Short mmCIF file of C-alpha atoms in Angstrom, two decimals:
data_model
loop_
_atom_site.label_atom_id
_atom_site.label_comp_id
_atom_site.label_asym_id
_atom_site.label_seq_id
_atom_site.Cartn_x
_atom_site.Cartn_y
_atom_site.Cartn_z
CA MET S 501 -15.55 -25.61 53.48
CA VAL S 502 -14.44 -27.75 56.13
CA ARG S 503 -13.49 -26.77 59.18
CA LEU S 504 -12.19 -28.53 62.08
CA THR S 505 -11.26 -25.75 65.36
CA VAL S 506 -8.82 -27.76 67.25
CA TYR S 507 -8.37 -27.26 71.25
CA PRO S 508 -5.03 -26.28 72.42
CA LYS S 509 -3.18 -29.31 73.04
CA ARG S 510 -3.10 -31.23 76.64
CA SER S 511 -0.51 -32.27 78.16
CA LYS S 512 -0.39 -36.34 78.45
CA MET S 513 -0.22 -37.21 81.53
CA SER S 514 -1.63 -39.85 83.37
CA ASN S 515 -3.09 -37.91 86.04
CA LYS S 516 -5.02 -35.17 83.41
CA ASN S 517 -8.67 -35.99 82.01
CA ILE S 518 -9.05 -36.80 78.06
CA GLU S 519 -11.41 -33.44 76.62
CA PRO S 520 -12.70 -33.35 72.88
CA HIS S 521 -10.07 -32.80 70.27
CA GLY S 522 -11.41 -29.54 69.09
CA SER S 523 -14.72 -28.50 67.05
CA TRP S 524 -15.48 -30.21 63.83
CA ASP S 525 -17.95 -28.19 61.60
CA GLY S 526 -17.67 -29.90 58.35
CA ASP S 527 -20.09 -32.30 56.28
CA PHE S 528 -22.50 -34.67 58.58
CA THR S 529 -24.27 -38.07 57.29
CA TRP S 530 -25.70 -40.64 59.61
CA HIS S 531 -23.80 -42.71 58.81
CA GLY S 532 -20.97 -43.94 60.47
CA TYR S 533 -18.10 -44.92 58.55
CA PHE S 534 -18.60 -42.60 55.85
CA LEU S 535 -18.58 -39.63 58.70
CA ARG S 536 -15.35 -40.76 59.84
CA THR S 537 -13.65 -41.80 56.86
CA HIS S 538 -14.21 -37.50 55.75
CA ILE S 539 -12.99 -36.70 59.52
CA LYS S 540 -10.08 -39.08 58.66
CA THR S 541 -9.66 -37.34 55.11
CA VAL S 542 -9.19 -33.38 56.54
CA THR S 543 -7.58 -34.57 59.90
CA PRO S 544 -5.08 -37.75 59.85
CA GLU S 545 -4.78 -37.61 63.59
CA TYR S 546 -8.42 -38.89 63.87
CA ASN S 547 -8.65 -42.90 65.31
CA MET S 548 -11.24 -44.17 66.50
CA ASN S 549 -9.38 -46.35 68.62
CA ASP S 550 -7.89 -43.25 70.33
CA PRO S 551 -10.82 -41.52 72.33
CA SER S 552 -8.10 -37.95 72.58
CA THR S 553 -8.36 -37.49 68.62
CA TRP S 554 -12.70 -37.30 68.99
CA PRO S 555 -13.84 -33.59 67.71
CA LEU S 556 -16.96 -32.34 69.21
CA ILE S 557 -20.02 -32.60 67.34
CA ARG S 558 -22.73 -30.04 67.98
CA LYS S 559 -25.14 -29.70 65.56
CA VAL S 560 -26.86 -33.58 63.44
CA ILE S 561 -28.64 -31.93 60.18
CA ALA S 562 -27.11 -34.57 57.60
CA THR S 563 -25.59 -32.29 54.41
CA GLY S 564 -27.18 -32.04 51.72
CA ASN S 565 -30.79 -33.89 52.13
CA GLN S 566 -31.31 -32.23 55.42
CA ALA S 567 -32.48 -34.80 57.19
CA ASP S 568 -32.71 -35.60 61.30
CA HIS S 569 -32.74 -38.98 62.46
CA SER S 570 -32.38 -38.45 66.17
CA LYS S 571 -36.09 -39.07 66.43
CA THR S 572 -35.14 -42.70 64.76
CA THR S 573 -31.88 -43.73 65.26
CA VAL S 574 -29.12 -43.23 67.27
CA PRO S 575 -25.32 -41.54 66.06
CA PRO S 576 -22.36 -42.74 64.44
CA GLU S 577 -20.00 -44.29 67.29
CA TYR S 578 -16.02 -43.30 68.43
CA LEU S 579 -16.88 -39.58 68.22
CA VAL S 580 -17.88 -36.75 70.89
CA TYR S 581 -21.56 -35.10 70.69
CA ASP S 582 -22.72 -32.30 72.81
CA GLN S 583 -24.66 -32.90 75.82
CA ASN S 584 -27.76 -31.37 74.30
CA LEU S 585 -27.84 -33.22 71.45
CA VAL S 586 -27.36 -36.78 73.22
CA ARG S 587 -30.71 -35.56 74.88
CA GLY S 588 -32.27 -35.51 71.90
CA PHE S 589 -31.74 -38.97 70.65
CA ARG S 590 -34.74 -41.05 71.28
CA ARG S 591 -33.02 -44.56 70.86
CA LEU S 592 -30.38 -43.89 73.31
CA GLN S 593 -32.46 -42.35 75.89
CA ASN S 594 -35.44 -45.27 75.63
CA THR S 595 -33.52 -48.01 75.60
CA GLN S 596 -33.96 -49.39 78.68
CA GLY S 597 -37.53 -49.60 78.23
CA LYS S 598 -36.64 -52.33 75.80
CA SER S 599 -36.20 -55.84 76.75
CA VAL S 600 -32.34 -55.65 77.36
CA GLU S 601 -29.88 -56.98 79.41
CA THR S 602 -29.10 -52.87 81.12
CA SER S 603 -25.62 -54.24 82.23
CA GLN S 604 -24.70 -54.63 78.69
CA TYR S 605 -27.20 -51.73 77.38
CA MET S 606 -24.32 -49.82 79.88
CA ARG S 607 -21.61 -51.40 78.88
CA ASN S 608 -22.25 -50.52 74.63
CA LEU S 609 -23.41 -46.39 76.16
CA PHE S 610 -19.55 -46.18 77.27
CA LEU S 611 -17.88 -48.15 74.96
CA HIS S 612 -19.32 -46.30 71.79
CA TYR S 613 -19.54 -42.75 73.53
CA PRO S 614 -17.37 -42.38 76.12
CA PHE S 615 -16.94 -38.77 76.44
CA ASN S 616 -20.98 -38.46 76.65
CA TYR S 617 -21.88 -41.90 78.78
CA ASP S 618 -19.59 -43.08 82.30
CA ARG S 619 -18.71 -46.20 82.55
CA HIS S 620 -21.76 -46.90 84.84
CA GLY S 621 -23.75 -45.88 81.38
CA LYS S 622 -24.75 -42.30 83.33
CA LEU S 623 -24.82 -39.36 81.32
CA ARG S 624 -21.87 -37.29 81.97
CA GLU S 625 -22.67 -33.45 83.34
CA HIS S 626 -19.88 -32.54 81.00
CA LEU S 627 -17.38 -33.90 78.35
CA HIS S 628 -14.35 -36.07 79.24
CA ILE S 629 -12.84 -39.15 79.92
CA THR S 630 -11.17 -40.23 83.57
CA PRO S 631 -7.49 -41.53 83.10
CA ASN S 632 -8.76 -44.87 84.67
CA GLU S 633 -12.07 -44.40 82.77
CA LEU S 634 -9.82 -44.43 79.52
CA GLU S 635 -7.62 -47.74 80.40
CA GLU S 636 -11.02 -49.70 81.77
CA TRP S 637 -12.98 -48.07 77.80
CA LYS S 638 -9.37 -49.55 76.66
CA LYS S 639 -10.00 -53.13 77.99
CA GLN S 640 -13.94 -53.00 76.68
CA MET S 641 -12.31 -52.50 72.86
CA SER S 642 -9.72 -55.53 73.25
CA CYS S 643 -12.71 -57.79 74.41
CA ALA S 644 -15.19 -56.27 71.74
CA VAL S 645 -15.02 -59.41 69.92
CA PRO S 646 -19.09 -59.98 70.49
CA THR S 647 -20.59 -63.36 70.54
CA ARG S 648 -24.38 -63.89 68.92
CA LYS S 649 -25.82 -63.45 71.44
CA GLN S 650 -23.96 -60.17 72.88
CA GLU S 651 -24.62 -58.84 68.58
CA ALA S 652 -28.11 -59.20 69.44
CA VAL S 653 -27.97 -57.00 72.50
CA THR S 654 -25.68 -54.33 71.30
CA LYS S 655 -28.07 -54.36 68.26
CA ASN S 656 -31.33 -53.30 70.36
CA ALA S 657 -29.67 -51.52 73.36
CA THR S 658 -26.92 -48.80 71.20
CA THR S 659 -26.14 -48.82 67.58
CA ASN S 660 -28.55 -48.62 64.21
CA ASP S 661 -25.77 -47.98 62.35
CA HIS S 662 -24.22 -50.88 60.23
CA THR S 663 -20.60 -49.41 59.10
CA ASN S 664 -19.12 -49.97 62.84
CA ASP S 665 -15.47 -50.50 61.95
CA THR S 666 -14.69 -52.72 64.50
CA ALA S 667 -17.79 -54.98 63.81
CA THR S 668 -16.63 -55.20 60.31
CA LYS S 669 -12.83 -56.33 59.76
CA ASP S 670 -13.10 -60.09 59.94
CA VAL S 671 -16.64 -60.17 57.58
CA SER S 672 -15.74 -60.93 53.57
CA PRO S 673 -17.13 -58.86 51.24
CA GLU S 674 -19.41 -62.33 50.04
CA ALA S 675 -20.11 -62.60 54.07
CA GLY S 676 -21.36 -58.75 53.82
CA PHE S 677 -23.76 -58.99 51.04
CA ASN S 678 -25.55 -61.67 52.22
CA GLU S 679 -26.30 -60.33 54.98
CA ILE S 680 -26.97 -57.23 53.59
CA MET S 681 -29.71 -59.39 51.33
CA LYS S 682 -31.18 -60.75 54.87
CA MET S 683 -31.87 -57.33 56.36
CA LEU S 684 -33.36 -56.18 53.09
CA GLY S 685 -35.91 -59.49 52.62
CA SER S 686 -36.62 -58.30 57.00
CA GLU S 687 -38.71 -55.47 57.66
CA ALA S 688 -37.09 -54.36 60.56
CA ASP S 689 -34.59 -51.76 60.48
CA THR S 690 -34.82 -50.38 56.92
CA ASP S 691 -33.49 -46.79 57.86
CA MET S 692 -30.18 -47.70 57.83
CA ILE S 693 -28.65 -49.59 54.99
CA PRO S 694 -25.19 -50.55 55.30
CA TYR S 695 -22.36 -49.83 52.88
CA THR S 696 -21.40 -53.34 52.02
CA SER S 697 -17.24 -53.31 50.68
CA VAL S 698 -16.33 -51.30 53.89
CA VAL S 699 -13.19 -53.05 54.07
CA GLU S 700 -12.13 -53.27 51.28
CA LEU S 701 -12.77 -49.35 50.40
CA GLU S 702 -11.17 -48.49 53.72
CA GLU S 703 -8.27 -51.06 52.90
CA GLU S 704 -7.58 -48.98 49.23
CA LEU S 705 -8.43 -45.85 50.97
CA GLU S 706 -5.08 -46.52 53.41
CA LYS S 707 -3.07 -47.80 50.86
CA THR S 708 -3.65 -44.65 48.97
CA ARG S 709 -2.56 -42.36 52.28
CA LYS S 710 0.25 -44.20 52.50
CA GLN S 711 1.36 -43.70 48.76
CA VAL S 712 0.98 -39.86 48.33
CA SER S 713 3.00 -39.91 51.87
CA GLU S 714 5.65 -41.71 50.79
CA ALA S 715 5.81 -39.86 47.60
CA LYS S 716 6.18 -36.81 49.90
CA LYS S 717 8.90 -37.93 51.88
CA THR S 718 11.13 -38.28 48.57
CA ALA S 719 9.64 -35.10 46.77
CA GLU S 720 11.08 -33.23 49.67
CA LEU S 721 14.01 -34.98 49.75
CA ALA S 722 14.46 -33.92 46.27
CA GLU S 723 17.39 -31.19 44.88
CA GLU S 724 16.66 -27.55 43.87
CA ALA S 725 16.99 -28.77 40.29
CA LYS S 726 14.20 -31.44 40.55
CA ALA S 727 12.22 -28.46 41.70
CA THR S 728 10.07 -28.64 37.84
CA LEU S 729 9.49 -32.27 38.82
CA ASP S 730 8.99 -31.98 41.99
CA MET S 731 5.47 -29.65 41.47
CA ALA S 732 4.34 -32.14 39.05
CA TYR S 733 4.19 -35.07 40.89
CA LYS S 734 2.70 -32.45 43.80
CA ALA S 735 0.20 -31.02 41.45
CA ALA S 736 -0.31 -34.68 40.17
CA CYS S 737 -0.62 -35.97 43.90
CA LYS S 738 -3.36 -33.13 44.76
CA SER S 739 -5.47 -33.98 41.27
CA TYR S 740 -6.07 -37.37 42.43
CA THR S 741 -6.89 -35.93 46.30
CA ILE S 742 -9.25 -34.01 44.22
CA ARG S 743 -10.57 -36.64 42.17
CA VAL S 744 -10.64 -39.00 44.62
CA ASN S 745 -12.85 -36.50 47.69
CA GLY S 746 -15.06 -35.59 44.55
CA ARG S 747 -15.58 -39.33 43.61
CA MET S 748 -16.15 -39.88 47.59
CA ARG S 749 -18.54 -36.54 47.71
CA GLU S 750 -20.46 -38.30 44.77
CA LEU S 751 -21.03 -41.44 46.13
CA ARG S 752 -22.52 -40.12 49.48
CA GLU S 753 -24.55 -38.29 47.41
CA TYR S 754 -25.55 -41.15 44.77
CA TRP S 755 -26.14 -43.62 48.20
CA THR S 756 -28.25 -41.26 49.64
CA LYS S 757 -30.36 -41.05 46.75
CA LEU S 758 -30.03 -45.23 46.28
CA LEU S 759 -31.21 -45.14 50.24
CA SER S 760 -33.96 -42.53 49.92
CA GLN S 761 -35.63 -45.03 47.40
CA GLU S 762 -35.09 -48.11 48.99
CA ARG S 763 -36.88 -47.31 51.98
CA THR S 764 -39.76 -47.49 49.15
CA ASN S 765 -38.69 -49.91 46.96
CA HIS S 766 -37.00 -53.11 48.76
CA GLY S 767 -37.55 -55.16 44.96
CA ASN S 768 -34.54 -52.98 43.83
CA ALA S 769 -32.08 -53.82 46.64
CA LYS S 770 -30.47 -56.36 44.13
CA GLU S 771 -29.48 -54.13 41.47
CA LEU S 772 -28.33 -51.40 43.71
CA LEU S 773 -25.79 -53.54 45.62
CA VAL S 774 -24.57 -54.24 41.78
CA LEU S 775 -24.34 -50.39 40.88
CA MET S 776 -22.42 -50.04 44.19
CA LYS S 777 -19.97 -52.94 43.50
CA GLU S 778 -19.09 -52.03 40.31
CA ALA S 779 -18.34 -48.44 41.52
CA MET S 780 -16.17 -49.88 44.28
CA ASP S 781 -14.12 -51.67 41.23
CA GLN S 782 -14.20 -48.24 39.37
CA GLU S 783 -12.43 -46.77 42.01
CA LYS S 784 -10.12 -49.66 42.45
CA THR S 785 -9.22 -49.38 38.98
CA ARG S 786 -8.41 -45.28 39.90
CA ALA S 787 -6.27 -46.50 42.28
CA ASP S 788 -4.18 -48.82 40.67
CA ALA S 789 -3.94 -46.09 37.59
CA ALA S 790 -2.21 -43.53 40.23
CA GLU S 791 0.30 -46.32 40.95
CA THR S 792 1.15 -46.31 37.76
CA VAL S 793 1.66 -42.41 37.55
CA VAL S 794 3.26 -42.77 41.27
CA GLN S 795 5.74 -45.44 39.54
CA ALA S 796 6.51 -43.38 36.58
CA LEU S 797 7.19 -40.00 38.51
CA LYS S 798 9.83 -42.41 40.28
CA VAL S 799 11.25 -43.23 37.15
CA ASP S 800 10.93 -39.68 35.59
CA LEU S 801 12.71 -38.80 39.17
CA ALA S 802 15.53 -41.11 39.03
CA GLY S 803 16.62 -40.06 35.47
CA HIS S 804 16.46 -36.58 36.60
CA SER S 805 19.40 -38.12 38.89
CA ASN S 806 21.08 -39.37 36.62
CA ASP S 807 21.02 -35.81 34.53
CA LEU S 808 22.07 -34.13 37.28
CA GLU S 809 25.11 -36.10 37.60
CA LYS S 810 25.76 -35.95 34.34
CA SER S 811 25.41 -31.71 34.58
CA LYS S 812 27.76 -31.41 37.91
CA LYS S 813 30.95 -33.55 36.11
CA GLU S 814 30.40 -31.52 32.97
CA VAL S 815 30.32 -28.19 35.29
CA GLU S 816 33.77 -29.67 37.16
CA GLU S 817 35.42 -30.19 33.89
CA LEU S 818 34.79 -26.10 32.67
CA LYS S 819 35.76 -25.16 36.08
CA ALA S 820 38.89 -27.21 35.05
CA GLU S 821 39.16 -25.40 31.48
CA VAL S 822 38.58 -21.85 32.66
CA LYS S 823 41.34 -22.29 35.56
CA GLN S 824 44.12 -23.66 32.96
CA SER S 825 42.53 -20.65 31.16
CA SER S 826 43.29 -17.91 33.81
CA LYS S 827 46.99 -19.78 34.03
CA ASP S 828 47.48 -18.78 30.34
CA ILE S 829 46.34 -15.44 30.47
CA SER S 830 48.26 -14.44 33.46
CA ALA S 831 51.65 -15.70 31.24
CA ALA S 832 50.25 -14.25 28.64
CA LYS S 833 50.41 -10.65 30.49
CA GLN S 834 53.23 -11.49 32.06
CA LYS S 835 54.95 -11.97 28.52
CA ALA S 836 53.25 -8.51 27.16
CA ALA S 837 54.66 -6.70 30.03
CA VAL S 838 58.44 -8.24 29.51
CA ALA S 839 57.86 -6.82 25.49
CA GLU S 840 56.80 -3.85 26.18
CA GLN S 841 59.75 -3.32 28.47
CA GLN S 842 62.05 -4.21 25.29
CA ILE S 843 60.01 -1.45 23.09
CA LEU S 844 60.22 1.39 25.62
CA LYS S 845 63.80 0.09 25.59
CA ILE S 846 64.03 0.46 22.24
CA LEU S 847 62.59 3.70 21.55
CA GLU S 848 65.11 5.12 24.20
CA GLU S 849 67.96 3.52 22.04
CA MET S 850 66.57 5.04 18.66
CA LYS S 851 65.90 8.38 20.49
CA LYS S 852 69.80 8.89 22.07
CA LYS S 853 70.82 7.86 18.15
CA LYS S 854 68.53 10.07 17.03
CA GLN S 855 70.10 13.22 19.28
CA SER S 856 74.00 12.57 18.37
CA ALA S 857 72.92 12.71 14.53
CA GLY S 858 71.65 15.78 14.75
CA SER S 859 74.50 17.08 16.69
CA GLN S 860 76.84 16.18 13.99
CA LYS S 861 74.82 17.80 11.30
CA ARG S 862 74.72 20.88 12.80
CA LYS S 863 78.74 20.79 13.54
CA SER S 864 79.37 19.81 9.86
CA SER S 865 76.81 23.14 8.42
CA GLU S 866 78.97 25.47 11.00
CA ASP S 867 82.13 24.02 9.54
CA VAL S 868 81.32 24.47 5.73
CA SER S 869 79.92 27.95 7.31
CA GLU S 870 83.27 29.34 8.32
CA ALA S 871 85.22 27.85 5.13
CA GLN S 872 82.55 29.51 2.89
CA ARG S 873 83.04 33.30 5.21
CA LYS S 874 87.29 32.71 4.27
CA ARG S 875 86.79 32.37 0.53
CA LEU S 876 84.94 35.84 0.41
CA LYS S 877 87.39 36.99 2.29
CA THR S 878 90.27 35.67 0.41
CA GLU S 879 88.45 36.32 -3.02
CA VAL S 880 87.80 40.52 -1.74
#
């Protein structure tokens, strides 16, 4: 599991020293581009042009093959290393003994490892960058387009990491390919073999990040009725991210094996480079397919919005019908109440008539009985 321990965020006042941004405990590789890309994938705020976002690295054992090149190779640039580790990097400590321009050597140490070395190229007592040094570092970075002579000095002075991002921004894949072939044909500098199309892969990765970010913002604006589509979209993004990360891990393992083989057999270099180009084409194809999926999801989202509007109209119509029905029911209740009053009145009239008829009947019976009694008396 990758962990990034982040220190409390400090104020950005100009009189405050810059310190490392957390501690990197994730996978480590001696390939500078792969390491920086992996760190940026886990912590998007990482920026090689902003030292305040650089994490502290405490171990330099390569994940997977457990390789330790601290005796033969300089560490990846634009990161922070524990000072005890820096003292063990022979390529940094022993470079002054070589035929190198000392001033350029000092500038390169500060330019590539500003937390570990000050502007004079001296190892710091503790990890920090002063505000003035930060401004000086930014100026040097803005002027970091080396001449051929400076490139030779830089290569001998501080770096054996050919995957430097700033050094490959203006290099075409064809020029990079030719440079690799020249390097493979030489006997020097065979510890690290560069990745041929860093710029292209970096642009594709940045494009993918932007697409995922835009899609997430669109999903956050969706209403509750679009929850199902939102979940499907997030699942698709998560699946694609997992596939990309998995593919990157596979590529790292794959190239590690190929590079190990390349150190002992340079005759297979051309075939390996062809395989690398095919792998990059496959990654580009996958990225295009992912973009197609995102576009399809956007179309589905638009259709779902239309359905939602129709549903809202139907709900309004049903509300109107319910309101009219309520009025009809109220009127019917009033009519029923009037009819009930009328029925009660009729029943009362019928009851009165019935009582009147009973009284008349009793009176007639009494008259008949009286007449009969009189007749009997007469007969007697």
